[in-house]
Coordinates of C-alpha atoms and ligand atoms in Angstrom, one line a residue:
M1 CA 44.6 24.5 0.8
G2 CA 41.1 24.6 2.2
V3 CA 38.9 21.7 1.4
D4 CA 35.9 23.9 0.7
Q5 CA 37.9 25.6 -2.0
F6 CA 38.6 22.2 -3.5
A7 CA 35.1 21.1 -3.4
V8 CA 33.9 24.3 -5.1
T9 CA 36.4 24.5 -7.8
G10 CA 37.3 20.8 -8.2
Q11 CA 40.7 22.0 -9.4
A12 CA 43.0 22.4 -6.4
Q13 CA 45.6 19.7 -5.6
A14 CA 44.4 17.1 -3.1
V15 CA 46.3 14.6 -1.0
I16 CA 44.2 11.5 -0.3
L17 CA 44.8 8.7 2.2
G18 CA 43.2 5.5 0.9
I19 CA 42.3 2.5 3.1
E20 CA 41.5 -1.0 1.8
T21 CA 40.5 -3.9 4.0
S22 CA 37.7 -5.7 2.1
C23 CA 39.4 -9.0 1.7
D24 CA 42.8 -10.4 2.8
E25 CA 45.0 -7.4 2.1
T26 CA 45.5 -4.7 4.7
A27 CA 46.4 -1.7 2.6
A28 CA 46.9 2.1 2.8
A29 CA 48.3 4.6 0.3
I30 CA 48.8 8.3 -0.3
V31 CA 47.9 9.6 -3.7
V32 CA 48.1 13.2 -4.8
R33 CA 45.8 14.5 -7.6
D34 CA 47.0 17.7 -9.1
Q35 CA 45.1 20.6 -10.6
S36 CA 45.1 19.0 -14.1
G37 CA 43.6 15.8 -12.8
H38 CA 46.9 13.9 -12.9
G39 CA 47.5 11.4 -10.1
T40 CA 50.8 10.5 -8.4
I41 CA 51.2 7.6 -5.9
R42 CA 53.3 8.8 -3.0
S43 CA 53.1 5.5 -1.1
N44 CA 51.3 2.2 -1.5
V45 CA 51.7 -0.2 1.4
V46 CA 50.0 -3.6 1.2
R47 CA 50.2 -6.3 3.9
S48 CA 48.9 -9.6 2.5
Q49 CA 47.5 -12.1 5.0
L50 CA 48.4 -15.1 2.9
D51 CA 50.3 -16.7 5.8
E52 CA 47.3 -16.4 8.1
H53 CA 45.0 -18.2 5.7
A54 CA 47.4 -20.6 4.1
A55 CA 46.6 -23.6 6.4
F56 CA 42.8 -23.2 5.6
G57 CA 43.1 -23.2 1.8
G58 CA 41.2 -20.0 1.5
V59 CA 40.4 -16.7 3.3
V60 CA 38.8 -17.1 6.7
P61 CA 36.6 -14.0 7.3
E62 CA 37.0 -13.8 11.1
L63 CA 40.8 -14.2 10.9
A64 CA 40.9 -11.6 8.1
A65 CA 39.0 -9.0 10.3
R66 CA 41.3 -9.7 13.3
A67 CA 44.4 -9.2 11.2
H68 CA 43.0 -5.9 9.8
V69 CA 42.4 -4.7 13.3
E70 CA 46.0 -5.6 14.3
W71 CA 47.7 -4.2 11.3
L72 CA 45.8 -1.3 9.8
D73 CA 47.2 1.5 12.2
H74 CA 50.7 0.4 11.4
I75 CA 50.1 0.2 7.7
I76 CA 48.6 3.8 7.6
A77 CA 51.5 5.1 9.7
Q78 CA 53.9 3.5 7.2
A79 CA 52.0 4.9 4.2
L80 CA 52.3 8.4 5.7
D81 CA 55.9 7.9 6.6
E82 CA 56.9 6.7 3.1
A83 CA 55.1 9.7 1.6
G84 CA 56.9 12.0 4.0
L85 CA 53.6 13.5 5.3
R86 CA 51.9 14.1 8.6
L87 CA 48.3 13.0 9.0
D88 CA 47.1 16.6 9.2
E89 CA 48.6 17.2 5.7
V90 CA 46.0 14.8 4.2
D91 CA 43.0 16.6 2.6
A92 CA 40.6 13.7 2.7
I93 CA 40.2 10.1 3.7
A94 CA 39.0 7.4 1.3
A95 CA 38.0 4.0 2.7
T96 CA 36.5 0.9 1.1
A97 CA 32.8 0.7 2.3
G98 CA 32.1 -2.5 0.3
P99 CA 31.6 -4.9 -1.3
G100 CA 33.6 -7.5 0.6
L101 CA 34.0 -9.5 3.8
I102 CA 31.9 -7.3 6.2
G103 CA 34.2 -7.7 9.2
G104 CA 37.2 -6.3 7.3
V105 CA 35.2 -3.6 5.6
L106 CA 34.0 -2.4 9.0
V107 CA 37.5 -2.2 10.3
G108 CA 38.7 0.0 7.4
L109 CA 35.6 2.1 7.1
T110 CA 35.4 2.8 10.9
T111 CA 39.1 3.8 11.0
G112 CA 38.5 6.1 8.0
K113 CA 35.5 7.7 9.7
A114 CA 37.5 8.2 13.0
L115 CA 40.3 9.8 11.1
A116 CA 38.0 12.1 9.1
A117 CA 36.1 13.1 12.2
A118 CA 39.3 13.8 14.2
L119 CA 40.9 15.8 11.4
G120 CA 37.7 17.6 10.3
K121 CA 38.4 16.4 6.7
P122 CA 36.0 14.8 4.2
L123 CA 35.3 11.0 4.1
L124 CA 34.9 9.3 0.8
A125 CA 33.2 5.9 1.2
I126 CA 34.5 4.0 -1.8
N127 CA 33.0 1.0 -3.7
H128 CA 35.9 -1.4 -4.0
L129 CA 34.9 -2.2 -7.6
E130 CA 35.1 1.5 -8.4
G131 CA 38.6 1.5 -7.2
H132 CA 39.5 -1.3 -9.7
A133 CA 37.5 0.5 -12.4
L134 CA 39.3 3.9 -12.1
T135 CA 42.8 2.6 -11.6
A136 CA 43.7 2.8 -15.3
R137 CA 43.0 6.6 -15.1
L138 CA 45.6 6.9 -12.4
T139 CA 48.2 4.7 -14.1
N140 CA 47.5 5.5 -17.8
G141 CA 45.3 8.6 -17.8
V142 CA 42.6 6.6 -19.7
E143 CA 39.7 8.7 -20.9
F144 CA 36.0 7.7 -20.7
P145 CA 34.3 5.7 -22.0
Y146 CA 36.1 2.4 -21.7
L147 CA 35.4 -1.3 -21.0
M148 CA 36.8 -3.0 -17.9
L149 CA 37.2 -6.7 -17.4
L150 CA 37.6 -7.4 -13.7
V151 CA 38.8 -10.9 -12.9
S152 CA 39.8 -11.5 -9.3
G153 CA 39.2 -14.0 -6.5
G154 CA 35.8 -12.5 -5.8
H155 CA 34.6 -11.0 -9.2
S156 CA 34.4 -11.8 -12.9
Q157 CA 32.6 -9.1 -14.8
F158 CA 32.6 -6.7 -17.7
V159 CA 31.8 -3.1 -16.8
L160 CA 31.2 -0.2 -19.1
V161 CA 32.9 2.8 -17.4
R162 CA 31.2 6.0 -18.7
G163 CA 32.4 8.4 -16.0
V164 CA 33.1 8.6 -12.3
G165 CA 30.1 6.9 -10.7
D166 CA 28.6 6.0 -14.0
Y167 CA 28.9 2.3 -14.6
Q168 CA 27.0 -0.4 -16.4
R169 CA 27.6 -4.0 -15.7
W170 CA 27.5 -6.1 -18.9
G171 CA 27.8 -9.5 -17.5
G172 CA 29.2 -11.4 -14.5
T173 CA 29.7 -14.8 -13.2
I174 CA 26.6 -16.8 -12.3
D175 CA 28.6 -19.0 -9.9
D176 CA 32.4 -19.0 -9.2
A177 CA 34.7 -16.0 -9.9
L178 CA 37.6 -16.8 -12.2
G179 CA 40.3 -16.5 -9.5
E180 CA 38.2 -18.8 -7.3
A181 CA 38.1 -21.4 -10.1
F182 CA 41.9 -21.2 -10.4
D183 CA 42.1 -21.6 -6.6
K184 CA 39.7 -24.6 -6.5
V185 CA 41.5 -26.3 -9.4
A186 CA 44.8 -25.8 -7.6
K187 CA 43.4 -27.2 -4.4
L188 CA 42.1 -30.4 -6.1
L189 CA 45.5 -30.8 -7.8
S190 CA 47.2 -30.2 -4.4
L191 CA 49.1 -27.1 -5.7
G192 CA 48.5 -24.9 -2.7
H193 CA 47.0 -21.4 -2.2
P194 CA 46.7 -19.0 -3.9
G195 CA 46.0 -21.2 -6.8
G196 CA 46.3 -18.9 -9.8
P197 CA 50.1 -18.5 -9.9
A198 CA 50.6 -22.2 -9.0
V199 CA 48.3 -23.4 -11.8
E200 CA 50.0 -21.0 -14.3
R201 CA 53.5 -22.2 -13.2
I202 CA 52.7 -25.9 -13.6
A203 CA 50.8 -25.4 -16.8
R204 CA 53.9 -24.2 -18.5
S205 CA 55.2 -27.8 -18.7
G206 CA 51.8 -29.3 -19.6
D207 CA 49.9 -30.2 -22.8
A208 CA 47.1 -27.7 -23.1
L209 CA 45.3 -29.8 -25.7
R210 CA 45.3 -33.1 -23.9
F211 CA 41.9 -32.6 -22.2
K212 CA 38.9 -31.0 -23.7
F213 CA 36.9 -29.3 -20.9
P214 CA 33.5 -27.6 -21.3
K215 CA 33.0 -23.9 -21.8
P216 CA 29.7 -23.4 -20.0
L217 CA 27.3 -20.6 -21.2
L218 CA 29.6 -19.8 -24.1
R219 CA 26.9 -20.5 -26.7
E220 CA 24.7 -17.9 -25.2
E221 CA 24.9 -14.3 -26.3
R222 CA 24.9 -12.7 -22.9
L223 CA 28.3 -11.7 -21.5
D224 CA 28.0 -13.9 -18.4
F225 CA 30.5 -16.4 -17.2
S226 CA 30.1 -19.8 -15.4
F227 CA 33.1 -21.6 -14.1
S228 CA 31.6 -24.1 -11.7
G229 CA 30.8 -26.7 -14.4
L230 CA 34.3 -26.4 -15.7
K231 CA 35.8 -26.9 -12.3
T232 CA 33.6 -30.0 -11.8
A233 CA 34.8 -31.4 -15.2
V234 CA 38.4 -30.9 -14.0
R235 CA 37.6 -32.7 -10.8
L236 CA 36.0 -35.6 -12.6
Q237 CA 39.0 -35.9 -15.0
A238 CA 41.4 -35.8 -12.0
E239 CA 39.4 -38.5 -10.2
A240 CA 39.3 -40.7 -13.4
L241 CA 43.1 -40.6 -13.7
A242 CA 44.0 -40.9 -10.0
P243 CA 46.6 -41.4 -8.8
L244 CA 47.9 -38.4 -10.8
S245 CA 51.4 -38.4 -12.2
D246 CA 53.3 -35.1 -12.4
R247 CA 52.5 -35.1 -16.1
D248 CA 48.8 -35.6 -15.5
V249 CA 48.8 -32.6 -13.1
A250 CA 50.6 -30.4 -15.6
D251 CA 48.4 -31.4 -18.5
I252 CA 45.2 -30.8 -16.5
A253 CA 46.4 -27.4 -15.3
A254 CA 47.4 -26.5 -18.9
S255 CA 44.1 -27.7 -20.4
F256 CA 42.1 -25.9 -17.7
Q257 CA 44.0 -22.6 -18.3
E258 CA 43.6 -23.0 -22.1
T259 CA 39.8 -23.4 -21.7
V260 CA 39.6 -20.3 -19.6
A261 CA 41.7 -18.3 -22.0
K262 CA 39.3 -19.3 -24.9
I263 CA 36.3 -18.3 -22.8
I264 CA 37.8 -15.0 -22.0
E265 CA 38.8 -14.5 -25.6
T266 CA 35.3 -15.1 -26.9
R267 CA 33.6 -12.9 -24.2
A268 CA 36.1 -10.0 -24.7
R269 CA 35.5 -10.1 -28.4
Q270 CA 31.7 -9.9 -27.9
A271 CA 32.1 -7.1 -25.3
L272 CA 34.2 -5.1 -27.7
E273 CA 31.6 -5.6 -30.5
Q274 CA 28.9 -4.3 -28.1
F275 CA 31.1 -1.3 -27.3
E276 CA 31.6 -0.6 -31.0
R277 CA 27.8 -0.7 -31.5
L278 CA 27.3 1.8 -28.6
F279 CA 30.1 4.1 -29.5
P280 CA 30.6 3.8 -33.3
G281 CA 33.9 5.2 -34.5
Q282 CA 35.2 6.0 -31.0
P283 CA 38.5 4.6 -29.7
K284 CA 37.9 1.2 -28.1
R285 CA 39.8 0.5 -24.9
L286 CA 39.8 -2.6 -22.7
V287 CA 41.2 -2.2 -19.2
V288 CA 42.0 -5.3 -17.1
A289 CA 41.8 -5.5 -13.3
G290 CA 42.0 -8.1 -10.6
G291 CA 44.6 -10.7 -9.6
V292 CA 43.9 -12.9 -12.6
A293 CA 45.3 -10.1 -14.9
A294 CA 48.7 -11.5 -13.9
N295 CA 48.1 -14.6 -16.0
R296 CA 50.2 -14.6 -19.1
R297 CA 48.0 -17.0 -21.1
I298 CA 44.9 -14.9 -20.4
G299 CA 46.9 -11.7 -21.2
D300 CA 47.9 -13.2 -24.6
A301 CA 44.3 -14.0 -25.3
L302 CA 43.2 -10.5 -24.6
D303 CA 46.1 -9.1 -26.6
T304 CA 45.0 -11.1 -29.6
V305 CA 41.3 -10.0 -29.3
C306 CA 42.2 -6.4 -28.9
R307 CA 44.6 -6.5 -31.9
L308 CA 41.9 -8.0 -34.1
A309 CA 39.3 -5.6 -32.9
G310 CA 41.5 -2.5 -33.2
A311 CA 41.2 -1.9 -29.5
Q312 CA 43.8 -0.7 -27.0
L313 CA 44.5 -3.2 -24.2
I314 CA 45.4 -1.5 -20.9
V315 CA 46.9 -3.6 -18.1
P316 CA 48.0 -1.5 -15.1
P317 CA 51.1 -2.8 -13.2
I318 CA 50.0 -6.0 -11.5
A319 CA 50.5 -4.5 -8.0
L320 CA 47.7 -2.0 -8.9
C321 CA 45.5 -4.7 -10.5
T322 CA 45.4 -6.6 -7.2
D323 CA 43.9 -5.1 -4.1
N324 CA 45.7 -2.0 -2.8
G325 CA 45.1 1.3 -1.1
A326 CA 46.2 3.5 -4.1
M327 CA 43.1 2.5 -6.1
I328 CA 40.9 3.5 -3.2
A329 CA 42.7 6.8 -2.7
W330 CA 42.5 7.6 -6.4
A331 CA 38.7 6.8 -6.6
G332 CA 38.4 9.1 -3.5
A333 CA 40.4 11.8 -5.4
E334 CA 38.2 11.5 -8.4
R335 CA 35.0 11.7 -6.4
L336 CA 36.3 14.6 -4.2
A337 CA 37.1 16.6 -7.4
L338 CA 33.4 16.3 -8.3
G339 CA 32.4 17.6 -4.9
A340 CA 31.6 14.3 -3.1
D341 CA 31.8 14.2 0.7
D342 CA 30.2 11.2 2.4
S343 CA 28.4 11.4 5.7
L344 CA 30.0 9.7 8.7
A345 CA 26.7 7.7 9.0
V346 CA 27.5 5.8 5.7
A347 CA 27.1 2.0 6.2
A348 CA 29.5 -0.8 5.3
R349 CA 28.0 -3.1 2.7
P350 CA 28.8 -6.8 2.0
R351 CA 27.2 -6.5 -1.4
W352 CA 27.3 -3.3 -3.5
P353 CA 26.9 -3.7 -7.3
L354 CA 28.7 -0.9 -9.3
D355 CA 25.7 0.1 -11.3
T356 CA 23.4 1.2 -8.5
P357 CA 22.0 4.7 -8.6
D358 CA 23.9 5.7 -5.4
M359 CA 27.2 5.4 -7.2
V360 CA 26.4 8.7 -9.0
V361 CA 28.3 11.5 -7.3
T362 CA 25.9 13.9 -5.6
P363 CA 27.9 16.7 -3.8
D364 CA 27.0 16.5 -0.1
A365 CA 25.2 19.7 0.9
A366 CA 26.3 19.4 4.5
Ligands
KG4_1 O1 42.6 -9.2 -7.1 P1 43.1 -10.3 -6.1 O2 44.5 -10.1 -5.7 O3 42.2 -10.4 -4.9 C1 40.8 -10.4 -4.9 O4 40.3 -11.5 -5.1 O5 40.3 -9.4 -4.6 O6 42.9 -11.7 -6.9 C2 43.3 -12.9 -6.3 C3 43.0 -14.0 -7.3 C4 43.2 -15.3 -6.7 O7 42.1 -16.1 -6.9 C5 44.4 -15.8 -7.4 O8 44.5 -17.2 -7.5 C6 44.3 -15.2 -8.8 O9 43.8 -13.9 -8.5 N1 45.5 -15.1 -9.5 C7 45.8 -15.7 -10.7 C8 47.1 -15.4 -11.0 N2 47.6 -14.7 -10.0 C9 46.6 -14.4 -9.1 N3 45.0 -16.5 -11.4 C10 45.5 -16.9 -12.6 N4 46.8 -16.8 -12.9 C11 47.6 -16.0 -12.2 N5 48.9 -15.8 -12.5
ZN2 ZN1 39.6 -6.5 -5.6

């Protein structure tokens, strides 16, 4: 299949190699998008760097970049191998170009450029957040418009997804991301890293109502989040009780998680109301993305809100909610189908909000 034919018709099948290196996962995947727009994951290889960063209690950017350099070639080779494809059978290369830790983004994007140049195939420079935003179309065939709640270690935001490249951010965090708040609370309770799963595990045996923690910003109408004050309240409570018994730790973890669930519940209800005002009578869909989507208590809160609002809740498999190459390949496939073909001169960006004008797909004339 010729790439030009694809770009013109937007209909032919396309095999996309996706590369993701913006944080602490080195990932590559092969995704095929067929003529009808249906996507299939042929391989999805993720190497987490948890071990490299564990001793530091968080991601160390320099170490992350080095690990990407060391592993990316192997991960790409494995993704091709598992898909049963040779590199020259790939129709386009999609690589994360931001936002993220710039050293890592540079590794993935530069590799993507080199492969695209060597193969004479298009490069798609993908916004990592767009990867999260479009995943539900790959996994569940969700149609536009829909609402996305992205809650990860680096982001907490509602995004209205109106089309490929057409996004509107409805709110975000003014300080810590939600996953970051889980990680910091875990750290101060000495639960290890990453904190989210540890807090959730220990919270199961705790009393969620023992402590009443603040819900910053929640009285305000805007759909923003603030988790830093909550984290400080948790720290002060822990200091007041020190030395902490196992019961104290479990109760603090459970009370923190309960507070977060209530915050998410309120904001999701408001966001769905806003969606209803904008698209009266249309199906309401809420898609969740990011590592925090794994949290059962938060999942239950979203379930309740969606049921009451008559909305459909879509949670892709957790391996596709966290960082992976398939979401980048799929975003590349969606953009390629619209005629996108990025220049090899495209820059890596540490910051890149989703609702910037350059997200709109403009077919490359070159
Ligand atoms: O999306 P992700 O894998 O990586 C990025 O941040 O891009 O998200 C990781 C974050 C971490 O902060 C981790 O603590 C959090 O997601 N997380 C959770 C849970 N599992 C992972 N937070 C709460 N509950 C969980 N079960
Ligand atoms: Zn992410």
